[in-house]
Amino acid sequence: MHLVVIGLNHHTAPIELREKLSISEARISEALAALKALGVAECLILSTCNRTEVYACTSTRSDDAAIIECIGEVCGVRPEVFIPHLYSHAGHKAVLHLFRVASGIDSMVIGEAQILGQVKDAYAAAGGLGYTGPVLNSVFRQAIVVGKRARTETDIGRGAFSVGSAAVQLARSIFEDLKGRTVLMVGAGKMSELAITHLVSCGTSTLLVANRTHERASSLVSRFGGQAIPFDDLPSALGSADIVIASTGAERPVITGDLVLSAMRVRRGRPMFFIDIAVPRDVAPEVESIDNVFVYNIDDLQAAVDADAGNRQAEVAKIEAMIGQELEQCMRWFRTLDAVPVVTALRDKFEEIRSTEMDKLSRKMPELTPEQLEAIDAATRSIVNRICHNPMIRIKEFAAGSDSSDKIETICDVFGITPDGDTEEKREGG
Amino acid sequence: MLLSIALAFYCAAAVLYIRGLFAGSVRAFQVAAWSMAPGLCAHIAGIGAIGIQHQRPPFVNLFESLSFTSAVLVGLYLLTARKHRIGGLGLFVCSIAVLMLALGLILPRDVNLILLRHMENPWSTVHILACLVSYSALILAFGAASGYILQEHLLKTKRLNALRKHLPSLDVMDHLGYKMVSLGFTMLTLGIITGSLWAATAWGSYWHWDSKETWSLITWLVYAVYLHVRIVRGWRGKWANRLLLAGFMCIIITYFGVTFAASSLHGHTY
């Protein structure tokens, strides 16, 4: 069995090309059928916005060119356009590549969680249509395990991935639980939507929107739920807001120290978290010095994201080591596949001898009753099974070891068998 | 023996917490929390064994009181940790428990016979128990307040390092500090009242302005101020928590300072 991965990703190809070669969910089955028509035993397509990869398993050395041509045809792109951007890995390198992809260390944003889901989906899609077999099933199941291990055993998935999630994590360091918290949006800029999406998904209960133009406020309210309030009600709204996202286009700070001080009196000192996305700033500098008030602007949040990205980068080495172990395990299993034709050939050989002898016997001794023949048949089967048992176990063990070819060759020699490597054909022929 | 086992578990937990803090490993934190529970079980068993062996309350000398206080501290922490995400305070609790228990284990274990005779008074056990529980709660309140001040500082100065993520949120630490002061203050009040009732029979009058008595009164006043400003004036945050640091200094003086330094009717036992 030969496993190969051919594809391109953000490391090798520009976005325009990746877009052209991305295969939408609806067209995956069509593409898989086209690949299958090339004569591959198993195939799977992983297509995300940053990568398009074909995993194929063939009984003989695969024909990369045919697969490449097939991708080009499905996507309507001439192969010479994208061939320079392709990578192709075979055997254990293909498995290594898949493990790195599934664990998120090959992603554009290292450690992002989406890719593992995309790997699962791609596997489910191909598996559901019956395009995967023993090799891809085993390799992909293990890749999903590797992806999960990477996320649970290392900190690759921790920290903020975006400004919005950085804001949520900071909010969590102030308020334990974001459920039931009130968020006030002052101004309704595009950037503030990013933050609000994250906060709302964390269960903040009340959203107040104060914007100078009412339409924009009500459009946000209709999308996220909440309440649009007149801009002049800002002082009273501050008193009930735990988290304030400011993004007005005002020239001067709209949230002054005095406003916040009086809000803090109403709040009886409960903490406030300001996220100032506006340029120039909406929150006056003196607000930062008020006790229990925390002000973060867009640069601070970006710095938090960058710091976390640095931490995640440091986790990559741990994951590479983990992948090394998993790869070894996978390759051991992979090598036992080499034993399959030998074992089948051995079994067939013994069975052939047995059935020939049984025929001879029944011809020589026609007086045997059907019951007696059946008993002899069962006994000889049992003999064959018992003779085969140990050699078969040993053959599988030899195959799992790294220098197996000599031993297996000797076994073939001793028993006079010639495994031709394609069990399917042999079975059909017999 | 049992107490040494407890000490070993607490040490292991402390090491794991430090590892978790520096290696940024979340797993180390979880394992650390788990290793405190068997430590506490051994600890409680050890304290119980002393009580059964000698047929008296297991807190009549400094060694036993340190051991008892640290057990209550760990117990209070573990109880709170079940409800709130306060993993970051574990290192504080572990270190204090290790310190108190180790200090206790090297101290002489003699029992003051005069004290034992006085302990026949029913108020005595309540007095000592209430005082020790109040110390435990107020030490935990100090831990929460220190964590609060540290976390507040990190958030204000925008130091976005791993420490911030490991520390509990301001909300939880403020809440924990308040809860522990409520418990500690009630126990301290009870301890002072039962103490004076005991004093009335043992020494002849309710209040002697003994140095331990004076310091416990000062401690009581500091926490009374904290509760007042928090409940009535709505003080929260940095300043309220700084009061808890001051309160802790008073606890140290009341608990150890008076015992070791000043001559006191409470003597070298307490």
XYZ file of C-alpha atoms in Angstrom:
700
model
C 0.000 0.000 0.000
C 1.319 3.432 -0.893
C 0.007 6.515 0.817
C 0.547 9.877 -0.755
C -0.562 13.434 -0.038
C -0.499 16.048 -2.757
C -1.622 19.587 -2.102
C -0.877 23.206 -1.496
C -1.310 25.503 1.496
C -0.621 29.013 2.757
C 3.109 28.236 2.953
C 3.395 27.391 -0.724
C 0.626 29.186 -2.582
C -0.825 32.718 -2.694
C -4.408 33.281 -1.633
C -5.677 33.765 -5.227
C -4.495 30.304 -6.187
C -5.755 28.695 -2.975
C -9.170 30.180 -3.690
C -9.215 28.723 -7.183
C -8.219 25.286 -5.976
C -10.468 25.139 -2.977
C -13.114 22.476 -3.423
C -16.445 23.317 -1.855
C -18.309 20.816 0.262
C -20.890 20.321 -2.486
C -18.252 19.347 -5.030
C -16.213 17.061 -2.798
C -18.090 13.917 -3.831
C -17.671 14.733 -7.520
C -13.933 15.246 -6.988
C -13.608 12.038 -4.974
C -15.392 10.104 -7.707
C -12.983 11.521 -10.286
C -10.026 10.431 -8.158
C -11.473 6.985 -7.644
C -11.823 6.653 -11.404
C -8.033 6.940 -11.637
C -7.830 3.584 -9.914
C -6.760 4.654 -6.424
C -7.830 2.291 -3.646
C -8.698 4.996 -1.119
C -8.897 8.778 -1.353
C -9.832 11.784 0.729
C -9.872 15.521 0.120
C -9.119 18.097 2.795
C -10.086 21.524 1.533
C -10.101 24.587 3.804
C -9.542 28.249 3.076
C -5.820 27.776 3.629
C -5.191 24.417 2.058
C -6.352 21.866 -0.485
C -4.898 18.406 -0.054
C -5.594 15.049 -1.635
C -4.768 11.943 0.376
C -4.645 8.875 -1.825
C -3.790 5.291 -1.223
C -2.820 3.104 -4.129
C -1.798 -0.512 -4.430
C 1.072 0.276 -6.758
C 3.253 3.390 -6.758
C 0.886 6.218 -7.266
C 0.794 8.313 -10.321
C 1.152 11.828 -8.943
C 0.706 13.385 -12.346
C -2.687 11.755 -12.828
C -3.893 12.994 -9.439
C -2.626 16.502 -10.165
C -4.340 16.533 -13.523
C -7.519 15.326 -11.876
C -7.454 18.185 -9.309
C -6.856 20.663 -12.121
C -9.789 19.323 -14.064
C -12.158 19.408 -11.094
C -11.170 22.979 -10.227
C -10.896 24.164 -13.796
C -7.276 25.278 -13.447
C -4.515 24.220 -15.810
C -1.973 22.054 -13.917
C 1.085 24.036 -15.019
C -0.356 27.049 -13.146
C -0.330 25.361 -9.754
C 2.293 22.606 -10.072
C 5.108 24.888 -8.830
C 3.102 25.472 -5.620
C 2.399 21.819 -4.867
C 4.008 19.614 -2.294
C 3.831 15.867 -2.350
C 4.710 13.527 0.509
C 4.638 9.776 0.417
C 4.597 7.057 3.081
C 5.580 8.125 6.562
C 6.123 11.709 5.424
C 2.497 11.867 4.367
C 1.402 10.610 7.791
C 3.729 13.092 9.494
C 2.243 15.896 7.414
C -1.305 14.912 8.327
C -0.461 14.721 12.044
C 1.086 18.190 11.893
C -1.966 19.547 10.116
C -4.420 17.938 12.555
C -2.561 19.226 15.608
C -2.731 22.789 14.306
C 0.996 23.444 14.047
C 0.864 23.663 10.267
C -1.899 26.270 10.377
C -1.499 29.917 9.484
C -2.511 30.857 13.026
C -0.658 28.220 15.012
C -2.879 26.261 17.356
C -6.233 27.351 15.943
C -8.962 24.880 16.742
C -10.871 24.867 13.468
C -8.489 22.655 11.534
C -9.148 19.600 13.701
C -12.866 19.938 12.981
C -12.118 20.324 9.284
C -9.985 17.169 9.309
C -12.828 15.308 11.027
C -15.355 16.621 8.514
C -13.174 15.710 5.539
C -12.744 12.209 6.923
C -16.456 11.847 7.624
C -17.324 13.063 4.112
C -14.972 10.660 2.330
C -15.693 7.821 4.750
C -19.444 8.297 4.425
C -19.213 7.933 0.662
C -17.071 4.835 1.008
C -13.872 6.297 -0.427
C -11.707 5.447 2.565
C -10.418 2.005 3.440
C -8.246 0.386 6.097
C -5.257 2.689 5.501
C -6.935 6.090 5.462
C -9.358 5.051 8.218
C -6.524 4.124 10.495
C -4.319 7.107 9.626
C -7.104 9.668 9.957
C -8.475 8.229 13.187
C -5.023 8.449 14.650
C -4.576 11.971 13.283
C -7.745 13.029 15.102
C -6.393 11.468 18.293
C -3.115 13.366 17.778
C -5.057 16.592 17.288
C -7.008 16.049 20.489
C -3.894 15.125 22.452
C -2.155 18.263 21.230
C -5.014 20.379 22.533
C -5.429 18.670 25.881
C -1.822 17.868 26.757
C -0.179 21.090 25.656
C -1.106 24.745 25.771
C -1.199 25.075 21.967
C -4.888 25.966 22.027
C -4.689 28.371 24.947
C -4.625 32.119 25.035
C -6.186 34.718 22.804
C -6.313 34.213 19.060
C -7.941 37.522 18.246
C -8.486 40.961 19.723
C -12.032 39.904 20.599
C -10.965 36.805 22.512
C -8.196 38.798 24.227
C -10.899 41.173 25.489
C -12.942 38.235 26.763
C -9.952 36.723 28.563
C -9.122 40.010 30.235
C -12.743 40.394 31.239
C -12.519 36.939 32.813
C -9.556 38.056 34.914
C -11.730 40.813 36.320
C -15.203 39.303 36.425
C -15.173 35.609 37.091
C -18.261 34.863 35.105
C -19.419 36.900 32.156
C -22.933 35.536 32.435
C -25.331 38.174 33.621
C -22.918 41.049 32.947
C -24.011 44.205 31.202
C -22.119 45.419 28.162
C -22.427 48.996 27.013
C -21.402 49.960 23.509
C -20.585 53.603 23.103
C -20.534 54.215 19.391
C -21.063 51.337 17.032
C -17.905 51.081 14.961
C -17.081 48.040 12.871
C -14.231 46.957 15.157
C -16.419 46.929 18.238
C -18.610 44.294 16.605
C -15.717 41.848 16.756
C -15.439 42.280 20.491
C -19.156 42.178 21.069
C -19.558 38.926 19.135
C -17.117 37.231 21.503
C -18.648 38.722 24.634
C -22.209 37.820 23.652
C -21.108 34.258 22.909
C -19.757 34.113 26.472
C -23.213 34.784 27.823
C -23.214 38.458 28.807
C -26.851 39.162 29.449
C -27.612 42.777 28.694
C -26.376 44.823 25.774
C -26.868 48.567 25.750
C -25.991 50.523 22.625
C -25.515 54.265 22.761
C -24.899 55.714 19.335
C -25.366 59.168 17.856
C -27.207 57.786 14.843
C -30.120 55.735 15.969
C -30.342 53.494 12.863
C -26.904 52.001 13.367
C -27.647 51.343 17.030
C -30.918 49.616 16.242
C -29.319 47.484 13.535
C -26.775 46.223 16.081
C -29.482 45.667 18.654
C -31.553 43.664 16.209
C -28.521 41.483 15.473
C -27.237 40.823 18.990
C -30.324 41.544 21.063
C -30.312 44.349 23.617
C -31.458 47.880 23.891
C -30.596 51.074 22.036
C -30.370 54.076 24.340
C -30.089 57.784 23.562
C -26.515 59.039 23.563
C -27.355 61.574 26.270
C -28.228 58.784 28.699
C -24.582 57.741 28.754
C -23.930 58.874 32.364
C -26.728 56.728 33.809
C -25.945 53.794 31.502
C -22.324 53.781 32.729
C -23.577 53.113 36.234
C -25.046 49.773 35.207
C -22.361 48.693 32.713
C -19.660 46.194 33.686
C -17.933 46.210 30.328
C -17.838 49.279 28.100
C -16.729 49.133 24.470
C -16.044 52.587 23.123
C -15.664 53.228 19.409
C -17.061 56.631 18.562
C -15.528 58.907 15.984
C -15.479 61.797 18.451
C -12.523 64.173 18.427
C -12.426 64.488 22.217
C -12.860 61.748 24.830
C -16.554 61.141 25.481
C -15.902 59.143 28.664
C -14.319 61.509 31.132
C -12.886 60.900 34.561
C -15.834 62.667 36.247
C -18.362 60.529 34.415
C -16.621 57.328 35.486
C -16.139 58.516 39.056
C -19.829 59.144 39.482
C -20.617 55.828 37.795
C -18.322 54.076 40.268
C -20.204 55.659 43.145
C -23.460 54.249 41.765
C -21.754 50.883 41.310
C -20.471 50.897 44.889
C -16.961 50.227 43.693
C -17.693 47.196 41.583
C -15.023 46.973 38.837
C -15.450 48.330 35.310
C -13.657 47.215 32.192
C -13.257 49.678 29.324
C -12.254 48.540 25.865
C -11.303 51.609 23.897
C -11.216 50.846 20.204
C -11.591 54.419 18.978
C -8.808 56.481 17.435
C -8.447 59.148 18.790
C -9.297 57.660 22.143
C -12.761 57.844 23.645
C -11.738 57.186 27.229
C -9.917 60.074 28.885
C -6.440 59.243 30.242
C -7.423 60.094 33.840
C -9.987 57.272 33.876
C -7.161 54.754 34.027
C -6.082 55.972 37.452
C -9.478 55.351 39.078
C -9.468 52.430 41.494
C -11.068 49.248 40.121
C -11.358 50.660 36.607
C -9.371 48.949 33.876
C -8.883 50.539 30.477
C -7.489 48.665 27.514
C -7.104 50.075 24.023
C -6.718 48.234 20.763
C -2.917 48.165 20.977
C -3.016 46.622 24.455
C -5.332 43.901 23.226
C -3.177 43.271 20.179
C -0.149 42.985 22.473
C -2.025 40.324 24.473
C -2.750 38.389 21.292
C 0.909 38.614 20.220
C 2.142 37.465 23.618
C -0.155 34.442 23.521
C 0.909 33.639 19.974
C 4.496 33.599 21.252
C 3.520 31.155 24.007
C 1.835 28.900 21.508
C 4.904 28.924 19.289
C 6.835 27.603 22.274
C 4.474 24.623 22.497
C 5.244 23.481 18.954
C 8.367 21.556 19.987
C 6.355 19.541 22.535
C 3.843 18.620 19.865
C 6.545 17.663 17.371
C 7.897 15.224 19.970
C 4.425 13.824 20.572
C 3.863 13.429 16.845
C 7.180 11.549 16.632
C 5.871 8.923 19.073
C 2.498 8.627 17.374
C 4.148 8.389 13.962
C 6.316 5.487 15.111
C 3.233 3.671 16.349
C 1.389 4.354 13.119
C 4.296 3.189 10.985
C 4.522 -0.072 12.916
C 0.914 -0.738 12.077
C 1.544 0.365 8.520
C 4.337 -2.139 8.114
C 2.160 -4.999 9.327
C 0.130 -4.341 6.170
C 3.112 -5.725 4.249
C 2.530 -9.010 6.014
C -1.000 -9.367 4.689
C -0.099 -10.766 1.246
C 2.458 -13.170 2.753
C -0.034 -14.452 5.281
C -2.706 -14.857 2.626
C -0.305 -16.655 0.284
C 0.768 -19.005 3.055
C -2.799 -19.792 3.990
C -3.782 -20.336 0.362
C -0.839 -22.638 -0.153
C -1.742 -24.860 2.807
C -5.401 -24.848 1.897
C -4.544 -25.911 -1.632
C -2.484 -28.863 -0.329
C -5.238 -29.818 2.055
C -8.060 -29.736 -0.469
C -6.009 -31.671 -3.048
C -5.318 -34.396 -0.479
C -8.965 -34.497 0.549
C -10.027 -34.987 -3.072
C -7.535 -37.808 -3.465
C -8.763 -39.450 -0.311
C -12.422 -39.347 -1.273
C -11.600 -40.833 -4.658
C -9.415 -43.558 -3.147
C -11.891 -44.543 -0.466
C -15.399 -44.188 -1.907
C -16.757 -46.260 1.018
C -16.371 -43.293 3.384
C -19.731 -41.950 4.549
C -20.426 -38.201 4.272
C -20.174 -37.982 8.077
C -16.734 -39.566 8.044
C -15.584 -37.288 5.206
C -16.824 -34.302 7.130
C -14.931 -35.400 10.219
C -11.717 -35.841 8.230
C -12.275 -32.491 6.561
C -12.650 -30.804 9.949
C -9.573 -32.560 11.310
C -7.380 -31.515 8.386
C -8.622 -27.936 8.603
C -7.705 -27.903 12.230
C -4.226 -29.263 11.421
C -3.697 -26.520 8.840
C -4.883 -23.859 11.241
C -2.611 -25.048 13.990
C 0.394 -25.240 11.703
C -0.303 -21.769 10.335
C -0.955 -20.137 13.687
C 2.575 -19.482 14.899
C 4.119 -18.560 11.533
C 1.352 -16.021 10.965
C 1.905 -14.320 14.278
C 5.630 -14.235 13.659
C 5.207 -12.872 10.149
C 3.106 -9.988 11.481
C 5.685 -9.317 14.172
C 8.534 -9.395 11.676
C 6.646 -7.020 9.432
C 6.095 -4.560 12.294
C 9.845 -4.416 12.934
C 11.870 -1.979 10.906
C 14.178 -4.466 9.076
C 11.589 -6.991 8.096
C 12.221 -7.700 4.415
C 15.011 -10.311 4.894
C 13.078 -12.402 7.387
C 9.909 -12.346 5.369
C 11.823 -13.257 2.237
C 13.295 -16.264 4.064
C 9.834 -17.386 5.116
C 8.577 -17.096 1.541
C 11.595 -19.055 0.419
C 11.124 -21.820 2.983
C 7.453 -22.354 2.151
C 7.873 -21.691 -1.548
C 5.347 -18.917 -1.766
C 5.411 -15.765 -3.911
C 3.181 -13.039 -2.537
C 2.516 -10.684 -5.414
C 1.465 -7.792 -3.240
C -2.041 -7.491 -4.539
C -4.319 -9.586 -2.460
C -7.490 -8.252 -4.026
C -6.627 -9.531 -7.467
C -5.459 -12.823 -6.147
C -8.689 -13.446 -4.320
C -10.697 -12.531 -7.385
C -8.521 -14.786 -9.555
C -8.882 -17.706 -7.177
C 3.865 9.909 61.233
C 0.482 10.869 59.769
C 1.434 14.524 60.025
C 4.666 13.842 58.133
C 2.646 12.189 55.389
C 0.399 15.252 55.267
C 3.487 17.462 55.094
C 4.849 15.377 52.220
C 1.606 15.742 50.277
C 1.502 19.499 50.847
C 5.127 19.790 49.730
C 4.348 17.820 46.588
C 1.359 20.057 45.882
C 3.482 23.190 46.395
C 6.148 21.891 44.008
C 3.471 21.081 41.442
C 1.982 24.552 41.777
C 5.386 26.128 41.223
C 5.913 23.882 38.223
C 2.501 24.805 36.893
C 3.283 28.475 37.332
C 6.641 28.414 35.591
C 6.041 25.758 32.976
C 2.607 27.204 32.320
C 1.148 23.739 32.631
C -2.520 23.573 33.489
C -2.254 19.883 34.263
C 0.243 20.458 37.066
C -2.360 22.709 38.695
C -5.023 20.045 38.564
C -2.721 17.350 39.939
C -1.614 19.721 42.690
C -5.193 20.297 43.821
C -5.716 16.549 43.895
C -2.658 15.891 46.009
C -3.843 18.299 48.697
C -6.928 16.244 49.518
C -5.119 13.068 50.663
C -2.712 15.346 52.533
C -5.638 16.842 54.413
C -7.060 13.393 55.180
C -3.754 12.297 56.707
C -3.593 15.590 58.547
C -7.063 15.237 60.088
C -6.313 11.627 61.024
C -3.070 12.749 62.669
C -4.839 15.436 64.698
C -7.572 12.988 65.673
C -4.949 10.466 66.779
C -3.412 13.002 69.157
C -6.822 13.734 70.695
C -7.669 10.060 71.151
C -4.231 9.102 72.429
C -4.139 11.793 75.139
C -7.886 12.075 75.809
C -7.923 15.886 75.420
C -8.556 18.474 72.695
C -5.725 18.210 70.123
C -4.605 21.841 70.317
C -3.000 22.543 73.666
C 0.534 23.560 72.636
C 1.984 25.663 69.834
C 2.847 22.607 67.731
C -0.704 21.319 67.904
C -2.250 24.725 67.317
C -0.118 25.286 64.202
C -1.038 21.878 62.923
C -4.736 22.443 63.633
C -4.786 25.914 62.050
C -3.088 24.716 58.873
C -5.538 21.800 58.575
C -8.496 24.179 58.810
C -6.811 26.480 56.277
C -6.390 23.662 53.757
C -9.937 22.485 54.445
C -11.396 25.954 53.861
C -9.379 26.290 50.659
C -10.473 22.939 49.278
C -14.109 23.669 50.132
C -13.945 26.992 48.273
C -11.994 25.497 45.375
C -14.877 23.147 44.697
C -17.142 26.076 43.900
C -14.794 28.677 42.454
C -11.831 28.692 40.105
C -9.158 29.681 42.638
C -6.328 27.366 41.589
C -3.794 30.181 41.694
C -4.251 30.552 45.457
C -3.294 26.929 45.966
C 0.397 27.749 46.029
C -0.174 30.260 48.805
C -2.235 27.825 50.863
C 0.221 24.982 50.331
C 3.227 27.062 51.233
C 1.595 28.390 54.404
C 0.464 24.890 55.379
C 3.954 23.486 54.771
C 5.517 26.315 56.742
C 3.164 25.964 59.720
C 3.272 22.200 59.830
C 7.062 22.017 59.428
C 7.531 24.684 62.098
C 5.122 22.773 64.336
C 6.965 19.508 63.820
C 10.291 20.924 65.005
C 8.782 22.627 68.057
C 8.845 20.895 71.464
C 5.662 19.025 72.198
C 5.513 19.564 75.959
C 2.138 20.301 77.388
C 1.769 23.024 79.954
C 0.187 21.323 82.961
C -1.283 24.517 84.385
C -3.031 25.088 81.065
C -4.360 21.536 81.088
C -5.827 22.078 84.547
C -7.510 25.277 83.348
C -8.843 23.404 80.332
C -11.386 21.686 82.502
C -13.384 24.882 82.067
C -16.009 24.327 79.316
C -15.262 27.707 77.682
C -11.645 26.791 77.091
C -12.192 24.440 74.172
C -14.606 26.836 72.466
C -12.168 29.705 73.008
C -9.196 27.954 71.460
C -11.219 26.365 68.656
C -12.856 29.675 67.694
C -9.527 31.518 67.737
C -7.760 28.903 65.602
C -10.580 28.736 63.053
C -10.581 32.532 62.868
C -6.821 32.516 62.243
C -7.276 30.019 59.406
C -10.069 32.004 57.769
C -8.201 35.286 58.131
C -5.000 33.790 56.718
C -6.989 32.637 53.685
C -8.517 36.118 53.447
C -4.964 37.484 53.425
C -4.068 35.112 50.586
C -7.089 36.271 48.599
C -6.259 39.932 49.313
C -2.621 39.493 48.245
C -3.788 37.750 45.090
C -6.226 40.582 44.489
C -3.606 43.270 44.876
C -1.184 41.400 42.636
C -3.811 40.728 39.969
C -5.046 44.322 40.163
C -1.496 45.534 39.688
C -0.940 43.253 36.697
C -4.172 44.392 35.069
C -3.515 48.069 35.719
C 0.046 47.959 34.424
C -1.054 45.704 31.553
C 1.509 43.030 32.257
C -0.063 40.304 30.276
C 2.076 37.435 31.466
C 1.133 33.924 32.450
C 0.806 34.904 36.118
C -2.339 36.911 35.346
C -3.978 33.858 33.818
C -3.103 31.620 36.734
C -4.384 34.025 39.346
C -8.098 33.881 40.062
C -10.250 36.773 38.868
C -10.595 39.942 40.934
C -14.245 39.162 41.462
C -13.609 35.761 43.000
C -10.751 36.930 45.215
C -12.700 39.900 46.479
C -15.645 37.646 47.235
C -13.448 35.028 48.917
C -11.730 37.685 51.046
C -15.084 39.010 52.181
C -16.478 35.557 52.964
C -13.396 34.559 54.911
C -13.370 37.786 56.892
C -17.054 37.275 57.707
C -16.249 33.812 59.042
C -12.984 34.825 60.677
C -14.453 37.914 62.298
C -17.390 35.976 63.747
C -15.025 33.339 65.123
C -12.661 35.962 66.504
C -15.560 37.675 68.260
C -16.671 34.347 69.692
C -13.095 33.580 70.694
C -12.674 36.876 72.540
C -16.011 36.517 74.375
C -15.448 32.899 75.422
C -11.859 33.790 76.288
C -12.983 36.452 78.707
C -15.545 34.090 80.228
C -12.754 31.546 80.735
C -10.488 34.246 82.136
C -13.171 35.212 84.617
C -13.040 31.745 86.192
C -9.350 30.997 85.645
C -7.772 34.334 86.433
C -10.542 36.069 88.322
C -11.535 38.844 85.924
C -12.801 39.193 82.358
C -10.098 41.380 80.879
C -6.481 41.884 81.909
C -5.057 44.036 79.122
C -2.687 41.157 78.627
C -0.612 41.734 75.463
C -2.378 38.926 73.622
C -5.741 40.296 74.626
C -4.790 43.780 73.513
C -3.512 42.607 70.145
C -6.529 40.453 69.525
C -8.676 43.507 70.185
C -6.616 45.542 67.692
C -6.983 42.726 65.156
C -10.706 42.634 65.786
C -10.923 46.404 65.211
C -9.036 46.233 61.895
C -11.410 43.615 60.531
C -14.393 45.487 61.936
C -13.239 48.527 59.948
C -12.899 46.398 56.817
C -16.403 45.009 57.161
C -17.768 48.471 57.914
C -16.249 50.202 54.898
C -17.173 47.353 52.657
C -20.761 46.913 53.720
C -21.695 50.493 54.580
C -19.466 52.549 52.298
C -19.209 50.034 49.462
C -15.402 50.033 49.445
C -13.974 47.400 47.251
C -10.806 46.848 45.390
C -7.311 47.855 46.257
C -7.949 49.790 49.469
C -10.328 47.359 51.089
C -7.892 44.566 50.302
C -4.966 46.539 51.695
C -6.842 46.617 54.989
C -6.772 42.835 54.923
C -2.997 42.911 54.620
C -2.880 45.117 57.726
C -5.241 42.725 59.474
C -2.928 39.848 58.671
C 0.035 41.655 60.256
C -2.058 41.937 63.426
C -2.852 38.230 63.262
C 0.848 37.408 63.052
C 1.564 39.575 66.083
C -1.373 38.144 68.039
C -0.606 34.572 67.131
C 3.196 34.430 67.209
C 4.607 37.797 68.182
C 3.032 37.832 71.613
C 3.780 34.157 72.189
C 7.475 34.460 71.491
C 8.341 38.030 72.314
C 6.290 39.562 75.057
C 5.641 38.145 78.452
C 1.994 37.283 78.518
C -0.469 35.463 80.683
C -1.088 33.338 77.592
C 2.471 32.173 78.153
C 4.588 30.128 75.830
C 1.813 27.764 75.034
C -0.294 30.370 73.295
